[in-house]
Coordinates of C-alpha atoms in Angstrom, one line a residue:
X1210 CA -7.7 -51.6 76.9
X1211 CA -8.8 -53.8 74.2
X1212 CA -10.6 -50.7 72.3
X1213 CA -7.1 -49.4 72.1
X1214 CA -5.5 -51.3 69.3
X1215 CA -9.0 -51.6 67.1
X1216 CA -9.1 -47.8 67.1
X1217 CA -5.2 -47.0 66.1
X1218 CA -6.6 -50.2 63.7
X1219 CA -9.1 -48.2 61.9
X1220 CA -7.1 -45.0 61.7
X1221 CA -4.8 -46.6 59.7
X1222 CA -7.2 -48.1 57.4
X1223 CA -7.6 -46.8 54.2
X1224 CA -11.3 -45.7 53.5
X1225 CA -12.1 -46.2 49.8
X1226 CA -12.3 -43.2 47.8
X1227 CA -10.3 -41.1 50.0
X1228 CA -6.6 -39.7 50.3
X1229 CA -4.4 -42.6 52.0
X1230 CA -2.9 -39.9 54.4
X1231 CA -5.4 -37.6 55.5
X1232 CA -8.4 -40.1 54.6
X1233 CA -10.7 -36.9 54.0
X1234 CA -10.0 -35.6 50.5
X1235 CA -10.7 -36.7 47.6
X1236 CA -7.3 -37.9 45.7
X1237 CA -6.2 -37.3 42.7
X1238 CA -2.4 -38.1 42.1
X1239 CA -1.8 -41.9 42.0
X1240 CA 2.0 -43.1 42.8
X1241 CA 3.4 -46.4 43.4
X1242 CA -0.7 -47.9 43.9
X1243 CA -0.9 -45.1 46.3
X1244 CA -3.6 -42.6 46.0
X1245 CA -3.5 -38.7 47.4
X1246 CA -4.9 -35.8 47.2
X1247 CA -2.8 -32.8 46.5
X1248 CA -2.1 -31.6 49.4
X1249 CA -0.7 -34.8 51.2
X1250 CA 1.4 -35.2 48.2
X1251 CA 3.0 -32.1 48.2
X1252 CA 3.8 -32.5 51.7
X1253 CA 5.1 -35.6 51.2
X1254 CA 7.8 -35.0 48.9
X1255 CA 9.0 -31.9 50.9
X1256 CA 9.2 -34.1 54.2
X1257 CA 11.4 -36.6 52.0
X1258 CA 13.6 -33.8 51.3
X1259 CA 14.0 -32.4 54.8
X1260 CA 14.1 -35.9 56.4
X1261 CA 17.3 -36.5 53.9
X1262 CA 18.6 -33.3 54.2
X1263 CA 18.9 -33.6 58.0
X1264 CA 20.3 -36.3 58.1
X1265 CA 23.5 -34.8 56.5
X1266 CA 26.7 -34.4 58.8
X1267 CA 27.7 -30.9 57.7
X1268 CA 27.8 -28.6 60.6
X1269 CA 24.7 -26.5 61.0
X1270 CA 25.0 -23.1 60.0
X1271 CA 26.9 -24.0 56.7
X1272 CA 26.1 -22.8 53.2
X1273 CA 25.3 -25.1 50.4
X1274 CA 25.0 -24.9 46.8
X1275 CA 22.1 -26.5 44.9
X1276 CA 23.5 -28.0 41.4
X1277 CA 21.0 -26.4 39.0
X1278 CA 20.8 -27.5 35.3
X1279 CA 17.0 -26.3 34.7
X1280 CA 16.1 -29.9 34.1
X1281 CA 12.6 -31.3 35.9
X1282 CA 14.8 -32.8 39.0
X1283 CA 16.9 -29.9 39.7
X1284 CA 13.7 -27.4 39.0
X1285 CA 12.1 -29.2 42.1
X1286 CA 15.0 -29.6 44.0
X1287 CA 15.6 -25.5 44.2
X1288 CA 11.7 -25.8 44.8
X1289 CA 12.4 -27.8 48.2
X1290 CA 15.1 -26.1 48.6
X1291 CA 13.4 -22.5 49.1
X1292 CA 11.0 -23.9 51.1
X1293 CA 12.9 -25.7 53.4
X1294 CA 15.3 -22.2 54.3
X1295 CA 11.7 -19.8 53.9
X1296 CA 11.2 -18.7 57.9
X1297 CA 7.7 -20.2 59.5
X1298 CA 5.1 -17.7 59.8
X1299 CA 3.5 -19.4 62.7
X1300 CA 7.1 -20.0 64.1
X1301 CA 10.0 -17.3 63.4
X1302 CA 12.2 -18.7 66.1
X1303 CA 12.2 -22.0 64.3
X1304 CA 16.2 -22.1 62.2
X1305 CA 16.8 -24.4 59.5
X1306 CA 19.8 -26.4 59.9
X1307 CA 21.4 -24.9 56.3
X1308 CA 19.3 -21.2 56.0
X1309 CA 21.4 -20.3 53.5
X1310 CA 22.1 -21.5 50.0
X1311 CA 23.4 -20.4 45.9
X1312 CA 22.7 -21.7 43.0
X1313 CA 25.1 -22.8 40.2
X1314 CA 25.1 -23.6 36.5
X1315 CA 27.3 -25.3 34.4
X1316 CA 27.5 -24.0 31.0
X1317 CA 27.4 -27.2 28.8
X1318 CA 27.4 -25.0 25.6
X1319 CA 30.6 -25.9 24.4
X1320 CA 29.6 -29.4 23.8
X1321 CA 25.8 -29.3 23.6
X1322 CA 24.6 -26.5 20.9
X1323 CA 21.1 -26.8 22.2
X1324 CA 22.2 -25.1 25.9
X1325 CA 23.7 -22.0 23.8
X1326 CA 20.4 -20.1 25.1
X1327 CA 20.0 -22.1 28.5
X1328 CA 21.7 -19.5 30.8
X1329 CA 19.4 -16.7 30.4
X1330 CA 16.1 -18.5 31.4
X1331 CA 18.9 -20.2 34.1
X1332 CA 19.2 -16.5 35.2
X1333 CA 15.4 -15.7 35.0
X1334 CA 14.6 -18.6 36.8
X1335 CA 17.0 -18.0 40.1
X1336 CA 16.2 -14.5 40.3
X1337 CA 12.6 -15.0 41.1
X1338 CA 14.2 -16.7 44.2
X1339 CA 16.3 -13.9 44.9
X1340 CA 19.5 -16.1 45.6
X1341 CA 22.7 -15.4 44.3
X1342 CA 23.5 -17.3 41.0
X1343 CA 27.4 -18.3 39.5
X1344 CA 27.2 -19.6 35.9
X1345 CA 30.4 -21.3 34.9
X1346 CA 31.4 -22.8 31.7
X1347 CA 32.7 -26.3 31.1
X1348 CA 35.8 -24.8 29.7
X1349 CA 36.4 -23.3 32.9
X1350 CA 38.4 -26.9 33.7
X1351 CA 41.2 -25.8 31.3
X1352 CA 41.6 -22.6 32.5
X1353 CA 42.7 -23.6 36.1
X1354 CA 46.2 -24.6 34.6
X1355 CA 48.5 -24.4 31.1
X1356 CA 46.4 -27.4 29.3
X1357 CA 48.1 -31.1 29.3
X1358 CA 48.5 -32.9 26.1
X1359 CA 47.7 -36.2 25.9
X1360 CA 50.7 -37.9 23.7
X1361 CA 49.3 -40.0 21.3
X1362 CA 52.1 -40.4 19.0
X1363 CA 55.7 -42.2 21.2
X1364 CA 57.9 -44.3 20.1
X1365 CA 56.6 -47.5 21.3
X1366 CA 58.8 -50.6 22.2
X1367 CA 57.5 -54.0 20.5
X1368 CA 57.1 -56.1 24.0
X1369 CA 55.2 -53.0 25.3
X1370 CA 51.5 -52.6 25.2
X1371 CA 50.3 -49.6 23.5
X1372 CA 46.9 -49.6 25.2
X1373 CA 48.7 -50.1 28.2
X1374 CA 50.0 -46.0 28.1
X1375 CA 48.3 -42.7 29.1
X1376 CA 51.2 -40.5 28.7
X1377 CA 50.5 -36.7 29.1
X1378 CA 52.6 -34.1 29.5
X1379 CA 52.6 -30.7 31.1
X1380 CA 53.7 -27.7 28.6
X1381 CA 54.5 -24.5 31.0
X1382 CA 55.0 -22.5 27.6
X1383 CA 52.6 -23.7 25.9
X1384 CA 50.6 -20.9 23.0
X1385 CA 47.4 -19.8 24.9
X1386 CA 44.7 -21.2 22.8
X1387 CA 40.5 -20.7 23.1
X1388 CA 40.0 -22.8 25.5
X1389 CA 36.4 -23.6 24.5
X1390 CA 38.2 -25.0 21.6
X1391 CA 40.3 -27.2 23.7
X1392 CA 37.0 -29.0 24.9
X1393 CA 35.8 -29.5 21.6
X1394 CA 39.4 -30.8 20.4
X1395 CA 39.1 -33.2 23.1
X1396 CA 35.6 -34.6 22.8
X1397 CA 36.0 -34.8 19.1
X1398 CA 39.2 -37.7 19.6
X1399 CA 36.5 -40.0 22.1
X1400 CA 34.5 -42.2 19.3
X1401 CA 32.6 -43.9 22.4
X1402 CA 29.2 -42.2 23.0
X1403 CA 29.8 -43.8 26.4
X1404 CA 33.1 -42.3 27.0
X1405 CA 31.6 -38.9 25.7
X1406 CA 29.1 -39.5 28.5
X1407 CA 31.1 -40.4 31.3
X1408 CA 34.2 -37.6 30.6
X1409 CA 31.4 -34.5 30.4
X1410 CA 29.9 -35.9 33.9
X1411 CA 33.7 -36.5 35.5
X1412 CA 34.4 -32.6 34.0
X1413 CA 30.8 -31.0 35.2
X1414 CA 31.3 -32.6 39.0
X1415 CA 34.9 -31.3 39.3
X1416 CA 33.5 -27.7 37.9
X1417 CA 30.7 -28.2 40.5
X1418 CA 33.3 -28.8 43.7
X1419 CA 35.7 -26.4 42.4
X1420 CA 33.1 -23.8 42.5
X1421 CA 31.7 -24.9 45.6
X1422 CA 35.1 -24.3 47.3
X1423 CA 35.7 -20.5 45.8
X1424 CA 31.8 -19.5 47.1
X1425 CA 32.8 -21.7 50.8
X1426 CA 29.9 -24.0 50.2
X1427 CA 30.2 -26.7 52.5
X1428 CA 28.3 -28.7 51.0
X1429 CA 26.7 -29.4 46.8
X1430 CA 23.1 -30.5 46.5
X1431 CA 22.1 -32.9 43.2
X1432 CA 18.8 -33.4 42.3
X1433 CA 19.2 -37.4 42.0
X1434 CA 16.0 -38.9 42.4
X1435 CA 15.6 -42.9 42.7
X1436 CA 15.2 -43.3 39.3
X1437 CA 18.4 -41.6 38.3
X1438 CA 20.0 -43.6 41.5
X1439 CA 18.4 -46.9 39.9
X1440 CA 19.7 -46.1 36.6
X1441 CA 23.2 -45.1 37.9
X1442 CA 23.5 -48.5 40.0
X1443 CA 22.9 -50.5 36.3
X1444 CA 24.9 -48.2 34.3
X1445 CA 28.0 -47.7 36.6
X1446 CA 28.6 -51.2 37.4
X1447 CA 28.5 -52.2 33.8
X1448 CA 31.3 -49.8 33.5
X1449 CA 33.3 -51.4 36.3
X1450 CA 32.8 -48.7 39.1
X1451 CA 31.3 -51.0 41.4
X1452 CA 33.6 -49.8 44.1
X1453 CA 32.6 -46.4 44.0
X1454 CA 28.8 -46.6 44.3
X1455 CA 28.2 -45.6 47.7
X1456 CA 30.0 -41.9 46.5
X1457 CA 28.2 -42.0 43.4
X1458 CA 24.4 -42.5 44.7
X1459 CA 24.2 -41.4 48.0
X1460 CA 25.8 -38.8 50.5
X1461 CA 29.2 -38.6 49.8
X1462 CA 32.1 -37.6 51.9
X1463 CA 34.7 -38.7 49.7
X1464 CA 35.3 -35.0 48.7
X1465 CA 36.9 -33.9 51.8
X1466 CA 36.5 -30.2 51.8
X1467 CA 32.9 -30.2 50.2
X1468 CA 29.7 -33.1 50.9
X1469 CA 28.1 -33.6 48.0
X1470 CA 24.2 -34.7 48.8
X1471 CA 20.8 -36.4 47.1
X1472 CA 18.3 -35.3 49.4
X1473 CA 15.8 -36.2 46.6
X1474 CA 17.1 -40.2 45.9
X1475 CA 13.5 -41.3 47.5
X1476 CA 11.5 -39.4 44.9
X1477 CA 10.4 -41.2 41.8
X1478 CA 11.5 -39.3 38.1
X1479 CA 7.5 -39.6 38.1
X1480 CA 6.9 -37.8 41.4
X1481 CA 9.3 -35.1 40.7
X1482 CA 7.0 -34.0 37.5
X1483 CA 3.5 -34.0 39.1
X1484 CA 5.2 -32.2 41.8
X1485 CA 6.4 -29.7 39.1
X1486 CA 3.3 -29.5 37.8
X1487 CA 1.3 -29.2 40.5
X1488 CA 3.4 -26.2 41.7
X1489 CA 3.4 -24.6 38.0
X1490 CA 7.4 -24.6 38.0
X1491 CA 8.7 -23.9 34.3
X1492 CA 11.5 -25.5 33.4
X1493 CA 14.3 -25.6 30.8
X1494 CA 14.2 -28.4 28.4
X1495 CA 17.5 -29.0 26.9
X1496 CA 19.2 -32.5 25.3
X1497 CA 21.6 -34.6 26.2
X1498 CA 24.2 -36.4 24.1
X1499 CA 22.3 -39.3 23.4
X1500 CA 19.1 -37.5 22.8
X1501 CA 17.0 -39.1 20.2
X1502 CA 19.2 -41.7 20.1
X1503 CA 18.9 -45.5 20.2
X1504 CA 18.8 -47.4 23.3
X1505 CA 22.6 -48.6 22.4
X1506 CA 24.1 -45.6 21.9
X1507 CA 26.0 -46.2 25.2
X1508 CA 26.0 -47.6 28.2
X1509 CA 23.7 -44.8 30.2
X1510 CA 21.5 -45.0 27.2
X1511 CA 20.6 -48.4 27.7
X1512 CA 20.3 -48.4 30.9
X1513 CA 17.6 -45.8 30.8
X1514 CA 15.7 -47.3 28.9
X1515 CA 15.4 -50.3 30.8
X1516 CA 14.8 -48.5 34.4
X1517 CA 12.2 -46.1 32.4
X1518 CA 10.7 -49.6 31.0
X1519 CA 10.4 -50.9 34.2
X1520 CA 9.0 -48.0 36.2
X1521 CA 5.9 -48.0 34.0
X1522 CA 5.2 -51.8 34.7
X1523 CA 6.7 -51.8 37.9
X1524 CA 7.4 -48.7 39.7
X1525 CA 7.5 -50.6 43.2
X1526 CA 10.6 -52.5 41.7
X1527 CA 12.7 -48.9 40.7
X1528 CA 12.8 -48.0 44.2
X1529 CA 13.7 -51.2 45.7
X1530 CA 16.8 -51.2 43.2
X1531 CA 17.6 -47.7 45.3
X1532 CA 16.9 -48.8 48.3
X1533 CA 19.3 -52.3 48.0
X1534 CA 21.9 -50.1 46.6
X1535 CA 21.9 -47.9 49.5
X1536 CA 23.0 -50.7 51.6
X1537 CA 26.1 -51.5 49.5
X1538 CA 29.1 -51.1 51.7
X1539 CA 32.8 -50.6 50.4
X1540 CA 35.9 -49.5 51.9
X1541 CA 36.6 -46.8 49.0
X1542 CA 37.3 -44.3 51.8
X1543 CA 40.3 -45.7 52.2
X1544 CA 41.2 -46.0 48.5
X1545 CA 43.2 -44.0 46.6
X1546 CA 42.2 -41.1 44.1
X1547 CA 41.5 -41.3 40.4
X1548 CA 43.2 -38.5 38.8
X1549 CA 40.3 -38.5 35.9
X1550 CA 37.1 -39.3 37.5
X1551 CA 38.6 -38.5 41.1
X1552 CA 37.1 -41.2 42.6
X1553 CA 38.0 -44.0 44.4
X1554 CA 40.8 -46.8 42.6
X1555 CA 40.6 -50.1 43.7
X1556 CA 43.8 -52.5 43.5
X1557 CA 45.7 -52.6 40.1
X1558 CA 46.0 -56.4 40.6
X1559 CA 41.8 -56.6 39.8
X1560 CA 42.2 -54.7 36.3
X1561 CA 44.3 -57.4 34.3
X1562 CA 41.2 -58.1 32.5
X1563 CA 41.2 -54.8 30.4
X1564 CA 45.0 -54.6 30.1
X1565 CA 46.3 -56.7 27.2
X1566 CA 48.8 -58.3 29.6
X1567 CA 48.7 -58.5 33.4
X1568 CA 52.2 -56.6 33.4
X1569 CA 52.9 -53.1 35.0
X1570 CA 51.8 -50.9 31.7
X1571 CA 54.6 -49.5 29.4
X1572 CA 55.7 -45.8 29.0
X1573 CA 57.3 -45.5 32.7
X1574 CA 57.6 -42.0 33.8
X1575 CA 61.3 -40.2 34.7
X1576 CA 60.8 -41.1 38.9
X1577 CA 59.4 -37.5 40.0
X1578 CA 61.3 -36.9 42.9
X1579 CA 64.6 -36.8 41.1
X1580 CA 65.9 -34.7 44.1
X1581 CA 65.8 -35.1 47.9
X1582 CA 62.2 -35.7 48.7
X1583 CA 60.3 -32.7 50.6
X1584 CA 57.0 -32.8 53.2
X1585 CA 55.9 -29.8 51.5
X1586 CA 55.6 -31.8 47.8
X1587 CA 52.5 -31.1 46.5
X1588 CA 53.3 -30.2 42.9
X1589 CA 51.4 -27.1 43.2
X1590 CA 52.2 -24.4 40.8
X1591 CA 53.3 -21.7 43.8
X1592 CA 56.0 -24.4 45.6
X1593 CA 59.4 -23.5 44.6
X1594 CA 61.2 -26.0 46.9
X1595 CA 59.2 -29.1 46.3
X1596 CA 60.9 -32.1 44.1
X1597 CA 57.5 -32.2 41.9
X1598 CA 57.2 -28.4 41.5
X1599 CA 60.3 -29.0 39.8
X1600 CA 59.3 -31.8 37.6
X1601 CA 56.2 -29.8 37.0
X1602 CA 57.8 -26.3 35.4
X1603 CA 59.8 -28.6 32.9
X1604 CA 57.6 -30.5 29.9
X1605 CA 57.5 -33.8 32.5
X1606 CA 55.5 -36.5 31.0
X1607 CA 54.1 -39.1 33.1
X1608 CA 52.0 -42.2 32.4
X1609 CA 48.6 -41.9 34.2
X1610 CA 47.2 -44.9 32.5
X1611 CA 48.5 -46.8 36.3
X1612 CA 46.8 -44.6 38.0
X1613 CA 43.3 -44.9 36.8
X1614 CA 40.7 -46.7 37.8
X1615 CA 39.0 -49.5 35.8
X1616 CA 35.9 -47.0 34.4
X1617 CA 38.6 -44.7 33.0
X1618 CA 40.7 -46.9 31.7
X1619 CA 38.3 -47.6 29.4
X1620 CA 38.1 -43.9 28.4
X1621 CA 41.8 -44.1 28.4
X1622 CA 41.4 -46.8 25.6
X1623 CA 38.8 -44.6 23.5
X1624 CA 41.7 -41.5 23.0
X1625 CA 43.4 -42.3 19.9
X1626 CA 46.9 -43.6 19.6
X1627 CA 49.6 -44.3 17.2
X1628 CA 52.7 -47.2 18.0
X1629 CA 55.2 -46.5 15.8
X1630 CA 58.9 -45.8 16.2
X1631 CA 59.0 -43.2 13.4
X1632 CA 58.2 -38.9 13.5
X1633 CA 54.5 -38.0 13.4
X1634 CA 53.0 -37.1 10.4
X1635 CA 52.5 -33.1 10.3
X1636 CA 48.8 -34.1 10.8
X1637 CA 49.2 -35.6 14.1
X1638 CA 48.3 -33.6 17.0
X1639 CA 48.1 -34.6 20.6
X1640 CA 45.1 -34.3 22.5
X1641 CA 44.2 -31.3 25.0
X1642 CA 43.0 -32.4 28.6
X1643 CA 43.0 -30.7 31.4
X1644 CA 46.0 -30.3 33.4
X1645 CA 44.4 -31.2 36.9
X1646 CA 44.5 -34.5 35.7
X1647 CA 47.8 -34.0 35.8
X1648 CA 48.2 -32.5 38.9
X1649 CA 46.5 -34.9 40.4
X1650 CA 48.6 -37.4 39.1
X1651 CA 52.1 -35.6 40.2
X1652 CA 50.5 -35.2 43.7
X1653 CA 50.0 -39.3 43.8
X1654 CA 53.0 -39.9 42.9
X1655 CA 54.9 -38.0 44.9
X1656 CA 52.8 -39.3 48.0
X1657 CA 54.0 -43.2 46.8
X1658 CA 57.4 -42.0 46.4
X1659 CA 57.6 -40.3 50.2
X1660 CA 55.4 -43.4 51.7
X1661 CA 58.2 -45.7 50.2
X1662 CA 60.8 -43.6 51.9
X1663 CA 59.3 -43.4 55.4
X1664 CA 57.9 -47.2 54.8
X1665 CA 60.7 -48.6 57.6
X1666 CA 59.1 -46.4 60.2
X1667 CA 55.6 -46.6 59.5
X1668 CA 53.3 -48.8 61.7
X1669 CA 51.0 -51.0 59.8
X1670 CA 47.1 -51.1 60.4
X1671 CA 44.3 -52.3 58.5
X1672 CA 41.7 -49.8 59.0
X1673 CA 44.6 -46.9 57.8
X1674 CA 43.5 -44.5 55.4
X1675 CA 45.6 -44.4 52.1
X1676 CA 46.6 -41.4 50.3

């Protein structure tokens, strides 16, 4: 009885000059003060993978879609990926949970020059996998609906706020314009590298669901890995979207029709390129907005630089950031939708520090159930009988800038605009955006407006969820 614990004692020891797992090669990868050999390493970071990917809540059986941009995190997570749904040898009974999987790219050509040759080695690159592939552009997002416009030239009242307004406006008969030109129309207006940065991710995530919900993917996979989760807990509550963290770093059901998942957010940036090349996967090197840039370039930018800075001296303290973030806890479930970022908004009443005054913003909207109120009011563009789908086929203009949460309003701030009471100038042109935003909009609306008529016979409770 006593031998007992000495001997699981000594198993556990670490033998000097040997691999800290199987204590019999020699090691040759060092991570975190760690030291394996290849082997244990490889298997390492392919049980991380598994362990997060089963711990997922999609039924078993359903089909996901692995976010692929060619990068080194997204090369290893199709990697993992491959692996985890290739049928055991030793064991062909064994099923996966998810067997089957796609890929998709999002085309980021429109905005980045250097990606105009990215989707041919995309293509290469999948096909040696053998799984189907669905490349869609970024312009894709205004090609759903007619465009929006964002007006930035209204007559302006002098005790209203002109940074307090977001007006857009949905044109049913508007000219059908390149729409790649339409993204580069509306980039071109955002002088914030930041707000560059933050409006290309909102776009590519709401191409990726979209997507995801044509092929019936249950479920998107992101190759996050702690240091992007490190750098994303720095960066995004700088920018005020505190609230929405546990959506933005780690499994997310706030999509209700599609999961999106990080089964790679306990893998250092490090890890994932030994493991790259120790497996000889190629990957596509392509720039960012801020590449080459200086640390201050925006917001993201800095904070890269700092979690990179750190890692090197530290790398013990990158994933402890991750791991303390995981444990963050908010109620943004039960928070309403953004109808930019689509994520969660919290109260209005927390965001009088960015509005000039503490007021309701200016520029009301014409109340968008005009008519009696319907259950079927969805402003969709097939609803005939709905009060929005009314409001919708006429040039309705509505004031999003309420609607928003605290991150966008600061992109709201970065679109140009012009108080004056007098006609634009012939130079003055409003800015494209896409017309889900839009939609999204009508559709809150129209949800206040029925709540407020059905508010006498509704019962109240705390743990409700809010639409």
């Amino acid at each position: 009885m006593d031998e007992t614990p000495k001997t699981k004692l000594s198993g556990r020891a670490l033998k000097p000059g040997m691999c800290n797992k199987c204590k019999v090669e020699t090691p040759s990868i060092i991570v975190k003060r760690a030291e394996f050999c290849r082997s244990c390493f490889l298997d390492s970071v392919g049980h991380r993978f598994r362990g997060n990917l089963s711990k997922s809540s999609i039924p078993e059986g359903s089909k996901l879609m692995v976010a692929f941009s060619g990068g080194p995190s997204s090369r290893a997570l199709l990697q993992t990926m491959n692996d985890y749904c290739r049928v055991d040898p030793e064991n062909s009974r064994k099923k996966r949970k998810f067997p089957e999987f796609c890929v998709c790219y999002v085309d980021q050509s429109s905005i980045l020059d250097s990606h105009a040759s990215d989707a041919s080695k995309i293509t290469a690159i999948v096909n040696s996998y053998q799984r189907e592939l669905f490349i869609v552009s970024l312009e894709v997002v205004f090609e759903e609906h007619a465009p929006a416009l964002l007006k930035t030239h209204i007559g302006v009242d002098d005790t209203i706020s002109a940074s307090s307004s977001f007006n857009i406006e949905l044109e049913k008969n508007a000219k059908k314009v390149d729409s790649r030109l339409l993204v580069q129309q509306m980039f071109g207006t955002l002088s914030s590298m930041t707000s560059k940065e933050d409006l290309l991710h909102y776009l590519t995530l709401h191409t990726l669901v979209r997507e995801a919900k044509a092929q019936g993917c249950a479920g998107i996979l992101l190759g996050d890995t702690a240091t992007s989760v490190a750098i994303n807990v720095i960066s995004n509550t700088c920018k005020g979207r505190g609230l929405s963290l546990p959506a933005d770093i780690m499994d997310s059901e706030w999509y209700q029709d599609v999961h999106i998942l990080r089964p790679m957010r306990d893998i250092l940036s490090k890890e994932i390129g030994i493991f790259n090349r120790l497996s000889k996967l190629e990957t596509v090197a392509h720039s960012s907005l801020t590449t080459f840039m200086a640390p201050k370039a925006s917001i993201s930018r800095l904070s890269q630089d700092f979690i990179v800075g750190l890692e090197k001296e530290f790398p013990a303290t990158v994933s402890t950031v991750a791991r303390t973030a995981f444990k963050i806890q908010t109620n943004h479930l039960s928070k309403k939708q953004c109808p930019l970022c689509e994520g969660p908004v919290d109260s209005t009443d927390n965001f009088a520090s960015i509005d000039s005054s503490a007021e309701t913003p200016g520029y009301p909207c014409k109340p968008i159930c005009e008519t009696k109120p319907s259950f079927e009011c969805c402003s969709d563009d097939k609803t005939t009988t709905a009060c929005c789908a009314q409001n919708v086929n006429k040039n309705e203009q509505v004031n999003v800038y309420p609607l928003l949460c605290y991150a966008c309003r600061n992109i709201a701030h970065d679109f140009p605009k012009q108080k004056t009471t007098q006609s634009p100038s012939p130079n003055q042109h409003d800015v494209p955006l896409p017309a889900y935003i839009a939609h999204n909009s009508f559709r809150r609306l129209s949800q206040n407006e029925l709540r407020n008529q059905i508010s006498d016979f509704l019962i109240e409770d705390d743990n409700s969820v809010s639409y």
